CSV table of C-alpha atoms and ligand atoms in Angstrom, one decimal:
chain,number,residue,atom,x,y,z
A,1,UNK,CA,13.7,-7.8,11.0
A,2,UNK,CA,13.7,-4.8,8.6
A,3,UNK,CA,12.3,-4.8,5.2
A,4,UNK,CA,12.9,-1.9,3.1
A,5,UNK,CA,9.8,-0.9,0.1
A,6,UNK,CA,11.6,1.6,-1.1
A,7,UNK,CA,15.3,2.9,-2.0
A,8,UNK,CA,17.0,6.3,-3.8
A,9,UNK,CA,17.5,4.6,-7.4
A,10,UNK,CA,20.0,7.5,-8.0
A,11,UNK,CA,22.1,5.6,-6.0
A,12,UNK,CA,22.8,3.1,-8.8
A,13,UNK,CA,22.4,5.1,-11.7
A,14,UNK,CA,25.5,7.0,-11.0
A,15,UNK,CA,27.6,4.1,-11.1
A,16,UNK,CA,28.7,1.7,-13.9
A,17,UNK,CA,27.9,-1.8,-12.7
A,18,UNK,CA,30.4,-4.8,-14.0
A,19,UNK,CA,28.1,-8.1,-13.8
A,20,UNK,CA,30.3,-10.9,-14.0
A,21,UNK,CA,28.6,-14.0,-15.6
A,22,UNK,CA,25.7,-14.4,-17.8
A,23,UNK,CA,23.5,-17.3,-16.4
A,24,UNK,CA,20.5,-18.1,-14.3
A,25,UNK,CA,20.9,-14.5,-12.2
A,26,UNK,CA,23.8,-13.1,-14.0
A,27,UNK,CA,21.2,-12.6,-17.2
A,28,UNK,CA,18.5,-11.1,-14.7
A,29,UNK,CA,20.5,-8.8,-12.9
A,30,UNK,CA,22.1,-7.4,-16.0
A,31,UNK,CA,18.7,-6.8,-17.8
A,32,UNK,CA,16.7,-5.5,-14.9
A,33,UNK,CA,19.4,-2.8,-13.9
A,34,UNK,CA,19.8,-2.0,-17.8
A,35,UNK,CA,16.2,-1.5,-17.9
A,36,UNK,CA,16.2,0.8,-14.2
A,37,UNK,CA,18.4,3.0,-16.2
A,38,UNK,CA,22.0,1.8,-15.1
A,39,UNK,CA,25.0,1.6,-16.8
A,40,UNK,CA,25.7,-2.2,-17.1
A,41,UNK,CA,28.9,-3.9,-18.5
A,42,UNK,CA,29.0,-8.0,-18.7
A,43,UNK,CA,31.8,-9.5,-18.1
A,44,UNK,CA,32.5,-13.3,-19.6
A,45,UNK,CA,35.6,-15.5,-20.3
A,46,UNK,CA,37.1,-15.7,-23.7
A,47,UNK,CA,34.6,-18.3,-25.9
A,48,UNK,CA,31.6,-17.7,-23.7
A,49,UNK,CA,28.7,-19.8,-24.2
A,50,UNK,CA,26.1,-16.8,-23.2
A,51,UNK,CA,27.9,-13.4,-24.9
A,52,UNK,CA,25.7,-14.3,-28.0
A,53,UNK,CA,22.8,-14.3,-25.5
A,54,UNK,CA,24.1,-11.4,-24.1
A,55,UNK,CA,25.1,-9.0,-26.7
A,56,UNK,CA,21.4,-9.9,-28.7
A,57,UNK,CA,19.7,-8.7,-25.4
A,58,UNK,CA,21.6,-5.5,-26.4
A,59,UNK,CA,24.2,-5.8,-23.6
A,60,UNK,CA,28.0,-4.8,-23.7
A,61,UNK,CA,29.9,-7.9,-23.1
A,62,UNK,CA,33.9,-7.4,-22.3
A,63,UNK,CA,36.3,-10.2,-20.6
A,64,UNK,CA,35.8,-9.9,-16.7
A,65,UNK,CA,38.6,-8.2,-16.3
A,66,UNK,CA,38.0,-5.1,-18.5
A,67,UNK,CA,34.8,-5.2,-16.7
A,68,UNK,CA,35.9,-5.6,-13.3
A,69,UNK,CA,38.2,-2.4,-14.3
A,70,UNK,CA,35.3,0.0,-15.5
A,71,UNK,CA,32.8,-1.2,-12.9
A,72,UNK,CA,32.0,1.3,-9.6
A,73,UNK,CA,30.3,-2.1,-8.5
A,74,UNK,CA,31.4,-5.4,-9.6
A,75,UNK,CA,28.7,-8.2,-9.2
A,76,UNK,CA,30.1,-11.9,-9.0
A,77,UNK,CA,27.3,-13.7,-10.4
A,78,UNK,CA,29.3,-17.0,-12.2
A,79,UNK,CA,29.1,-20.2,-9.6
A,80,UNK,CA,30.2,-20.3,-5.7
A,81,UNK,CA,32.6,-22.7,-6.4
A,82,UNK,CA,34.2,-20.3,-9.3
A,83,UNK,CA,34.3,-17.1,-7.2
A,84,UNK,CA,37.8,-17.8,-5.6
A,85,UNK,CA,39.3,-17.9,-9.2
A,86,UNK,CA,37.4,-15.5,-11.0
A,87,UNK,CA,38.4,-13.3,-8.3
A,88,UNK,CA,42.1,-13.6,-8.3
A,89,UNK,CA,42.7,-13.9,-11.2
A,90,UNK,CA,40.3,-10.7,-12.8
A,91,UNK,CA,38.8,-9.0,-10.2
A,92,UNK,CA,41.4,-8.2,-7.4
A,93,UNK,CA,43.4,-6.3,-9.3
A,94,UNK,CA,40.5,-3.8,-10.4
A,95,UNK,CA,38.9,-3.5,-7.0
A,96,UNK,CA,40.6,-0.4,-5.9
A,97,UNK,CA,39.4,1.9,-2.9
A,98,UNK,CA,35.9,3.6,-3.0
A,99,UNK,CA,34.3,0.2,-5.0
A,100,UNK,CA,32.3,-2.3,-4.1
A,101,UNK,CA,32.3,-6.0,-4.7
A,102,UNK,CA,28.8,-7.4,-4.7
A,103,UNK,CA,27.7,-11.2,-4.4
A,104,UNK,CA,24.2,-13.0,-5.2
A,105,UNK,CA,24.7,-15.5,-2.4
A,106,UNK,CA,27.0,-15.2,0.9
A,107,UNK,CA,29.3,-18.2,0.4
A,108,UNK,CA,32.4,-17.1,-1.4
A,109,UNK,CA,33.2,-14.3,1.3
A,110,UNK,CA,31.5,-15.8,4.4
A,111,UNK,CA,33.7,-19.1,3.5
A,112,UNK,CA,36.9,-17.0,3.0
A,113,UNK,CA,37.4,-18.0,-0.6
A,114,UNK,CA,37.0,-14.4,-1.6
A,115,UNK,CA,38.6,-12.3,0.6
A,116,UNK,CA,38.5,-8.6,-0.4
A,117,UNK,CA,40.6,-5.7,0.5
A,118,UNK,CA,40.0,-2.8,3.3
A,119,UNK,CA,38.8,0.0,1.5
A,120,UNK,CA,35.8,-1.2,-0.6
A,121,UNK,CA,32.1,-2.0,0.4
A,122,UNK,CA,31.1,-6.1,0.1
A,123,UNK,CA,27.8,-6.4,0.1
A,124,UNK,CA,25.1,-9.2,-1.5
A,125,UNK,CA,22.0,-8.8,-3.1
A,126,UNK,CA,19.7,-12.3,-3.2
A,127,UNK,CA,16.9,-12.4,-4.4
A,128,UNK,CA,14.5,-15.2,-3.1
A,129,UNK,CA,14.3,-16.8,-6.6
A,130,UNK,CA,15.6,-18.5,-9.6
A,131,UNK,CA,17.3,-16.0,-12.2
A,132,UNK,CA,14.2,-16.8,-14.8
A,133,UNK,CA,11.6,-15.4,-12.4
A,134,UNK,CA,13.8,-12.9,-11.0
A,135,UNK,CA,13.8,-11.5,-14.7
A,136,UNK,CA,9.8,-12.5,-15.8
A,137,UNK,CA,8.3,-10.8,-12.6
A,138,UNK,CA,10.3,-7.4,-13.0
A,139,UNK,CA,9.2,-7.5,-16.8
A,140,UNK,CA,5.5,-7.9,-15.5
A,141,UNK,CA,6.3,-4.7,-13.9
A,142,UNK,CA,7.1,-6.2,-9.7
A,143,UNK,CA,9.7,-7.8,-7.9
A,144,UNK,CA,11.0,-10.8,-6.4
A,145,UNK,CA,12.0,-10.8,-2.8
A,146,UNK,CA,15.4,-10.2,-2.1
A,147,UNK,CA,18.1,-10.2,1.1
A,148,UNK,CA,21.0,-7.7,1.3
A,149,UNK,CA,23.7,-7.9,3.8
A,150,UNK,CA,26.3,-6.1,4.1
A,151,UNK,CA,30.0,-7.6,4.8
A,152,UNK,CA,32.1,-4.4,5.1
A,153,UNK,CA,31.3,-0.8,4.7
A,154,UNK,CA,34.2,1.2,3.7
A,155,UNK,CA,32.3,3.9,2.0
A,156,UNK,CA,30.1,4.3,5.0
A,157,UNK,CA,27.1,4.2,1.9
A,158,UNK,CA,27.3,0.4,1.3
A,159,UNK,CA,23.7,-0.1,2.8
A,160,UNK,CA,21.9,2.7,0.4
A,161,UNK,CA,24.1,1.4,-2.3
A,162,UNK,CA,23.2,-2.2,-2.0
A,163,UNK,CA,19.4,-1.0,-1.0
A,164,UNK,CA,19.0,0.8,-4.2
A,165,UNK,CA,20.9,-2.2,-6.5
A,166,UNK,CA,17.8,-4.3,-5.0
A,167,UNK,CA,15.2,-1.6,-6.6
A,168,UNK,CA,16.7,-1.6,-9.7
A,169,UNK,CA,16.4,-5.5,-10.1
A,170,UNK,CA,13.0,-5.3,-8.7
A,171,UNK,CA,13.6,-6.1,-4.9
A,172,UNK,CA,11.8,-3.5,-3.2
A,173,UNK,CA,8.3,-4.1,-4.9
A,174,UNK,CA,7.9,-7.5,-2.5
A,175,UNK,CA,10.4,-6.4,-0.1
A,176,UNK,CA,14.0,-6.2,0.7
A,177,UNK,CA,14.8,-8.0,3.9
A,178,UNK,CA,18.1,-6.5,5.5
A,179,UNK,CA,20.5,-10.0,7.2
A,180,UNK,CA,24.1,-10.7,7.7
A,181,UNK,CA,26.2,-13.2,5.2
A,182,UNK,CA,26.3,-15.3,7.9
A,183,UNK,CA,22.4,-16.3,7.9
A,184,UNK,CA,21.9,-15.8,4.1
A,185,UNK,CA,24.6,-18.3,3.9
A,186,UNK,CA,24.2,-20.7,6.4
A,187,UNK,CA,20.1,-21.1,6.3
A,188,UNK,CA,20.4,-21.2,2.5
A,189,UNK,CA,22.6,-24.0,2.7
A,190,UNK,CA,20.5,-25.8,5.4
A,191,UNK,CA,17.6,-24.9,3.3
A,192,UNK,CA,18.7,-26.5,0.1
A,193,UNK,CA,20.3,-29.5,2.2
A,194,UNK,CA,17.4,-30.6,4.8
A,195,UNK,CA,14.6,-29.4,3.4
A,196,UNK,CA,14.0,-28.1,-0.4
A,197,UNK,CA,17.1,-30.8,-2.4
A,198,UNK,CA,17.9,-33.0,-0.1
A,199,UNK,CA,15.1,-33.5,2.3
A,200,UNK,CA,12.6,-33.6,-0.6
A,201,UNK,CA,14.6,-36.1,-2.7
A,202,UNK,CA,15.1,-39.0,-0.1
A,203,UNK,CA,11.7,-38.4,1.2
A,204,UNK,CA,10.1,-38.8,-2.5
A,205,UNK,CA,12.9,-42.1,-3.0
A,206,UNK,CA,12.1,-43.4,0.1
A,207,UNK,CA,7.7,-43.1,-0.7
A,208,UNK,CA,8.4,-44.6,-3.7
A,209,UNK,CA,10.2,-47.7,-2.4
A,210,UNK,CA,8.6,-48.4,0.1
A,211,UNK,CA,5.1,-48.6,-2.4
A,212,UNK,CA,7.2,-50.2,-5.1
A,213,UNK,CA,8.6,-52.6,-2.8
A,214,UNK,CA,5.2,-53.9,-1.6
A,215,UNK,CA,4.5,-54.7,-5.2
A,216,UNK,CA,2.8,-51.4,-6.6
A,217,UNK,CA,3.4,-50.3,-10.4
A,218,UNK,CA,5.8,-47.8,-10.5
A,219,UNK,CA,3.6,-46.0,-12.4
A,220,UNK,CA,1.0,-45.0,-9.1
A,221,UNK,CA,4.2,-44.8,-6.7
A,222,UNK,CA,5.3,-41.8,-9.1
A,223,UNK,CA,2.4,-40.1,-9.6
A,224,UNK,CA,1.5,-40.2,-5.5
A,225,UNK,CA,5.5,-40.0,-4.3
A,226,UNK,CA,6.6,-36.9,-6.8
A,227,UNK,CA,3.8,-36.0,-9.2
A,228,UNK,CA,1.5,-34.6,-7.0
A,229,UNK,CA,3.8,-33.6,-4.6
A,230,UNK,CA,4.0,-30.2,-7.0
A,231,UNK,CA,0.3,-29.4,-6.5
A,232,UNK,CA,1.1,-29.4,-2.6
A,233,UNK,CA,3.4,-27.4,-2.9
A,234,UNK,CA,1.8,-24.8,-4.7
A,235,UNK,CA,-0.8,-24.7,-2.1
A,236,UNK,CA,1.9,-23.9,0.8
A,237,UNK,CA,3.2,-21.7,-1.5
A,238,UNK,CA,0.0,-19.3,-1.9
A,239,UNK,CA,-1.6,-19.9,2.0
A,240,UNK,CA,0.8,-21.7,3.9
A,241,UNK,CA,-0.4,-24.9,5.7
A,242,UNK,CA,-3.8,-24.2,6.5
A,243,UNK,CA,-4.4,-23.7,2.7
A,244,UNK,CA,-3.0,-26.8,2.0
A,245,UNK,CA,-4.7,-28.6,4.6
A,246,UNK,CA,-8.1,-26.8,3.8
A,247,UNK,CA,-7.7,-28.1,0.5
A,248,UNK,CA,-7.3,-31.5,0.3
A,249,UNK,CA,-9.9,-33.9,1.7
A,250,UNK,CA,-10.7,-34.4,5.9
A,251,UNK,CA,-8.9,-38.1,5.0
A,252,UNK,CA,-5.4,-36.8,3.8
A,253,UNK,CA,-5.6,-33.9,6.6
A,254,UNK,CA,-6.1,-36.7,8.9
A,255,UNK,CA,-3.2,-38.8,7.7
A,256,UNK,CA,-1.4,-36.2,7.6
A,257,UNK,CA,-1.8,-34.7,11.1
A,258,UNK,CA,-1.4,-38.4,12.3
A,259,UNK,CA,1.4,-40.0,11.1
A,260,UNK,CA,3.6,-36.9,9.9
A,261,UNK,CA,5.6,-37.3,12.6
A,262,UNK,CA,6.1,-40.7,12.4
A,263,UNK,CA,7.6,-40.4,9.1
A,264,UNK,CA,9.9,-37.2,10.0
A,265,UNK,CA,10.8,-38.3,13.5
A,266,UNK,CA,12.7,-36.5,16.4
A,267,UNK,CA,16.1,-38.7,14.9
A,268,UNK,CA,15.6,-36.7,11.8
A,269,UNK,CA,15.7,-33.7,13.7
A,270,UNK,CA,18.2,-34.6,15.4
A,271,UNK,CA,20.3,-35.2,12.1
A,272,UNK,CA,19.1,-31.8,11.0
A,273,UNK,CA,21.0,-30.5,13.8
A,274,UNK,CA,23.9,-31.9,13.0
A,275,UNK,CA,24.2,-31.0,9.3
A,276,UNK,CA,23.2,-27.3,10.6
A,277,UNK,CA,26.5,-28.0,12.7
A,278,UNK,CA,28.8,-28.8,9.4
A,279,UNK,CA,27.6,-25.9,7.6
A,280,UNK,CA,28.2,-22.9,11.0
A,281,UNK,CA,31.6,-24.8,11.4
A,282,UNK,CA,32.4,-24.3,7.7
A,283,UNK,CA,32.4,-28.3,7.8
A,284,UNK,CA,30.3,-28.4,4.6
A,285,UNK,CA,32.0,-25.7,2.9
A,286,UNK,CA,35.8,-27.3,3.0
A,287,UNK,CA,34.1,-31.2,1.4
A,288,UNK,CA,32.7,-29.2,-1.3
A,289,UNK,CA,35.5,-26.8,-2.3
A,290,UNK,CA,37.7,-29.7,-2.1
A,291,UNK,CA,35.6,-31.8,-4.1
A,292,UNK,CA,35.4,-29.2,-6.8
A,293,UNK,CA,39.3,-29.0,-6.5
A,294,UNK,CA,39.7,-32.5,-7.7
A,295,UNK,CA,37.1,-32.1,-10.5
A,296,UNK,CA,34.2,-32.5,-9.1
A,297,UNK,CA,34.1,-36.4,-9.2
A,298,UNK,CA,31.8,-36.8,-6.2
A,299,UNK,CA,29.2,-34.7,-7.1
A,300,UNK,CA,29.5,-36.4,-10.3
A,301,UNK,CA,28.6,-39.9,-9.0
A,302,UNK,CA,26.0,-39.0,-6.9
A,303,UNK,CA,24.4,-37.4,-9.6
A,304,UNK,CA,24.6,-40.4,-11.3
A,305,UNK,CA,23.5,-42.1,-8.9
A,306,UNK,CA,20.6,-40.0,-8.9
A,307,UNK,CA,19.7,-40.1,-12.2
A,308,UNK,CA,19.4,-44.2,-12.2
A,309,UNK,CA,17.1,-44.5,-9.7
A,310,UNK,CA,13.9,-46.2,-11.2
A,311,UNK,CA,12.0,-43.3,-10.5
A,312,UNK,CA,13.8,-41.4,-13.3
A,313,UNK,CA,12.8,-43.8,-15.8
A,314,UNK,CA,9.2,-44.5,-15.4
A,315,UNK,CA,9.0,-40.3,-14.3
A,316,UNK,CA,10.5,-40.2,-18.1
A,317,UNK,CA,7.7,-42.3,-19.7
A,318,UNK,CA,4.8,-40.5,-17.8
A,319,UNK,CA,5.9,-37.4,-18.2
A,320,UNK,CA,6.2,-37.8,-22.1
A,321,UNK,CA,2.3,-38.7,-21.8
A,322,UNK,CA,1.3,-35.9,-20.3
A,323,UNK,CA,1.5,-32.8,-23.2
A,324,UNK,CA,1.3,-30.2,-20.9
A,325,UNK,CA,4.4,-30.8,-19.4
A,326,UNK,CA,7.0,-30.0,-22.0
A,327,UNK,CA,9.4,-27.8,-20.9
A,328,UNK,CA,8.8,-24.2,-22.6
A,329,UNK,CA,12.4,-22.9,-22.0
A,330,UNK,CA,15.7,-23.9,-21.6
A,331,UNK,CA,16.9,-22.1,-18.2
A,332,UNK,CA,21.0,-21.4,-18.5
A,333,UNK,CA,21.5,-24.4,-20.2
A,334,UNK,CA,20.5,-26.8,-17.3
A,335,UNK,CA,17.9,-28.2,-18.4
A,336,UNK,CA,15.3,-27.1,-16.4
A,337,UNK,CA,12.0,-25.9,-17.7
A,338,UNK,CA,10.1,-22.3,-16.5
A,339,UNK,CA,8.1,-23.0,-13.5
A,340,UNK,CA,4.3,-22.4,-14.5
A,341,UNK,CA,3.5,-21.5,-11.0
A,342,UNK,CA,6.2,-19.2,-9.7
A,343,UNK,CA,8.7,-21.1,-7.2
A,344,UNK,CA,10.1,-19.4,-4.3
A,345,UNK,CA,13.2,-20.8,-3.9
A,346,UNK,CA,16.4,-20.2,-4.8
A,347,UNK,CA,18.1,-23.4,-4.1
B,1,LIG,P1,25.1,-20.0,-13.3
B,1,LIG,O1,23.8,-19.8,-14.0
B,1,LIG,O2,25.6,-21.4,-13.3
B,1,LIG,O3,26.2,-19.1,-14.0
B,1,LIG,C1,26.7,-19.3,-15.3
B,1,LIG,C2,27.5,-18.1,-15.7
B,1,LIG,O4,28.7,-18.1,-15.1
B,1,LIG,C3,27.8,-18.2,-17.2
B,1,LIG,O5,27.7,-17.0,-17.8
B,1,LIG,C4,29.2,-18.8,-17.2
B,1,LIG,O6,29.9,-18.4,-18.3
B,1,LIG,C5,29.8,-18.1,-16.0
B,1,LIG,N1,30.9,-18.9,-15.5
B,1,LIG,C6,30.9,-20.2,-15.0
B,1,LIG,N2,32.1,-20.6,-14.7
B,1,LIG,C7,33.0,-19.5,-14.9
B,1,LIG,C8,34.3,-19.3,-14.8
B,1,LIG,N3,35.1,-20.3,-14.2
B,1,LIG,N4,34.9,-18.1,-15.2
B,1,LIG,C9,34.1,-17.2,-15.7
B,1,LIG,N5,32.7,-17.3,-15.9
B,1,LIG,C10,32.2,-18.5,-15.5
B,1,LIG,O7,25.1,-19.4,-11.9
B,1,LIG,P2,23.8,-18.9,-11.0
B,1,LIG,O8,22.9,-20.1,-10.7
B,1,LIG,O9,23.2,-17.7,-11.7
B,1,LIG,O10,24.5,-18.4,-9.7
B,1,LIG,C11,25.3,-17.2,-9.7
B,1,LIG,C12,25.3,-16.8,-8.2
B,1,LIG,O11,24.0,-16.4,-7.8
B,1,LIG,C13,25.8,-17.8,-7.2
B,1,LIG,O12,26.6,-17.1,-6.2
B,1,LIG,C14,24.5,-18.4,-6.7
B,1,LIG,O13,24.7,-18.9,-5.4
B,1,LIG,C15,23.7,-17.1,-6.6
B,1,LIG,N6,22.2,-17.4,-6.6
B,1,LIG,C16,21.7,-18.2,-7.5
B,1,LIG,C17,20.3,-18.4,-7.6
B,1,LIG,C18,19.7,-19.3,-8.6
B,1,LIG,O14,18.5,-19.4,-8.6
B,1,LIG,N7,20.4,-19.9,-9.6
B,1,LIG,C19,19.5,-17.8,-6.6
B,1,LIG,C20,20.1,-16.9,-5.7
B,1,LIG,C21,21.4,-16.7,-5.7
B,1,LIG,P3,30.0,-19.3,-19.7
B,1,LIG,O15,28.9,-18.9,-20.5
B,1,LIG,O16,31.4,-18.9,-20.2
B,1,LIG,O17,30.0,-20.7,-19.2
B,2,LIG,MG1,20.7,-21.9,-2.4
């Protein structure tokens, strides 16, 4: 696996560098290559809820397409499910030979929505983090992780080129790790879906039923099912397992160690493999672009879902007694508060 420390920031600064979108990424891209010295133009739909944000932060904004026309690089950063259309109907046009088309995550163009002309470099830049950290760690003066992959390379200096992009946002202060868009794509889907969103969210239901449904208050079942499951996390997050298991007392390492594999059994696995199946056969991919298609009404009702599961409520009573937890920020307009610890993934 190469990872690259280091990259020729002239690369970067001699092009003008269209971001299209102004959200969780779109916001920390644009900044952090504004601040490395590049020339950045925003690009956002007519009655944009972030231009405000954008031209405040001393940005030029312009609709996508007048970006997509003056950018040497034209960075997609507005939702995977909004790439195919943003694409056709702004950005095709504008991408004429000797440009690139840049990404912030692999599906659009690994899942054929976006399918771009011979003639210009594709290449994507993630970094290993949510927009907000991606923009607080630069401004503390590092980096984020970050992947870059390169799709085609028509210039013959799409690798430099994408290499350098990843310095100017901050990438090569904690490393830039060099993939395809096949495995950025398909292991952050798998990711998101076994282990970080999905994975954690029936294993914290499931916890919290089973103690509820034995005739514990809801109250304990939170704070042992999701509360504390933060603190845990942390703890992988700074030294891996043996920091969390060092930490916590001989009893829990015990439990754990014992009956961990009861609870995530080789059936599980075995299911993992199969949803790693859906998402290399582009399975996945087609229920969700098609769900979008018809407005989205699935995701919408299992988000509902979601959101009436007991654990919502009495997580909404607790965490109104406990101060400390307010959120600081809005993020994007989604609701979610800045992480105090840094998070490291990008789901
Ligand atoms: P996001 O915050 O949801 O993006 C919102 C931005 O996209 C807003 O500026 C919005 O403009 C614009 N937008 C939405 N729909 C649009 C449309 N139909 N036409 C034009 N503009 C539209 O997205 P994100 O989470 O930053 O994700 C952007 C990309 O980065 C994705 O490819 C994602 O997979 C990747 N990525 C995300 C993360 C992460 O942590 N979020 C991490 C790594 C990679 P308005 O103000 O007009 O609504
Ligand atoms: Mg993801």
């Amino acid at each position: 696996m190469t990872v690259h420390y280091q990259a020729d920031p002239s690369v970067i600064r001699s092009k003008t560098v269209a971001v299209i979108g102004y959200g969780s990424q779109g916001h920390a891209h644009s900044l952090n290559l504004r601040d490395s010295g590049v020339d950045v133009v925003v690009g956002l739909r007519a009655g944009s809820a972030s231009a405000d944000e954008a031209r405040e932060a001393g940005l030029e904004v312009v609709s996508p397409a007048e970006a997509a026309q003056r950018g040497d690089v034209i960075m997609l950063l507005v939702p995977d499910q909004h790439h195919k259309s943003v694409y056709e109907e702004s950005v095709r046009e504008h991408l004429t030979p000797g440009k690139a088309l840049a990404v912030g995550h692999g599906f659009s163009v690994h899942y054929d929505q976006v399918a771009p002309p011979q003639g210009v470099d594709v290449f994507l830049v993630a970094p290993k983090s949510p927009g907000h950290l991606v923009r607080r760690v630069y401004t503390e003066g590092g980096g984020v992780p970050c992947l870059v992959a390169i799709h085609q390379d028509a210039t013959g200096g799409a690798l430099d080129l994408a290499l350098s992009y990843a310095d100017a946002i901050g990438g090569t202060h904690a490393g830039v790790i060099e993939t395809t868009f096949k495995d950025e794509t398909e292991t952050d889907l798998f990711g998101e879906q076994a282990v970080l969103c999905g994975g954690s969210e029936a294993l914290i239901k499931a916890g919290f039923e089973t103690l509820v449904e034995a005739g514990y208050p809801e109250e304990l079942a939170y704070f042992e099912c999701l509360h504390e499951l933060k603190l845990i996390v942390d703890l992988y997050y700074e030294g891996g397992l043996a920091r969390m298991n060092h930490s916590v007392s001989d009893t829990a390492e015990y439990g754990g160690h014992a009956i961990g594999n009861r609870i995530i059994t080789d059936t599980v696995k075995g299911e993992m493999k199969k949803v790693l199946g859906e998402i290399q056969s582009g399975a996945f991919a087609r229920e969700f672009i098609a769900d979008q298609a018809e407005g989205g009404t699935k995701l919408a009702s299992m988000r509902a879902a979601s959101e009436a599961h007991p654990l919502e409520t009495v997580g909404k009573k607790l965490r109104g007694m406990m101060g400390w937890l307010k959120p600081k920020a809005a993020s994007s307009g989604d609701g979610a508060s800045e992480p105090a610890v840094p998070a490291s993934a990008s789901a």
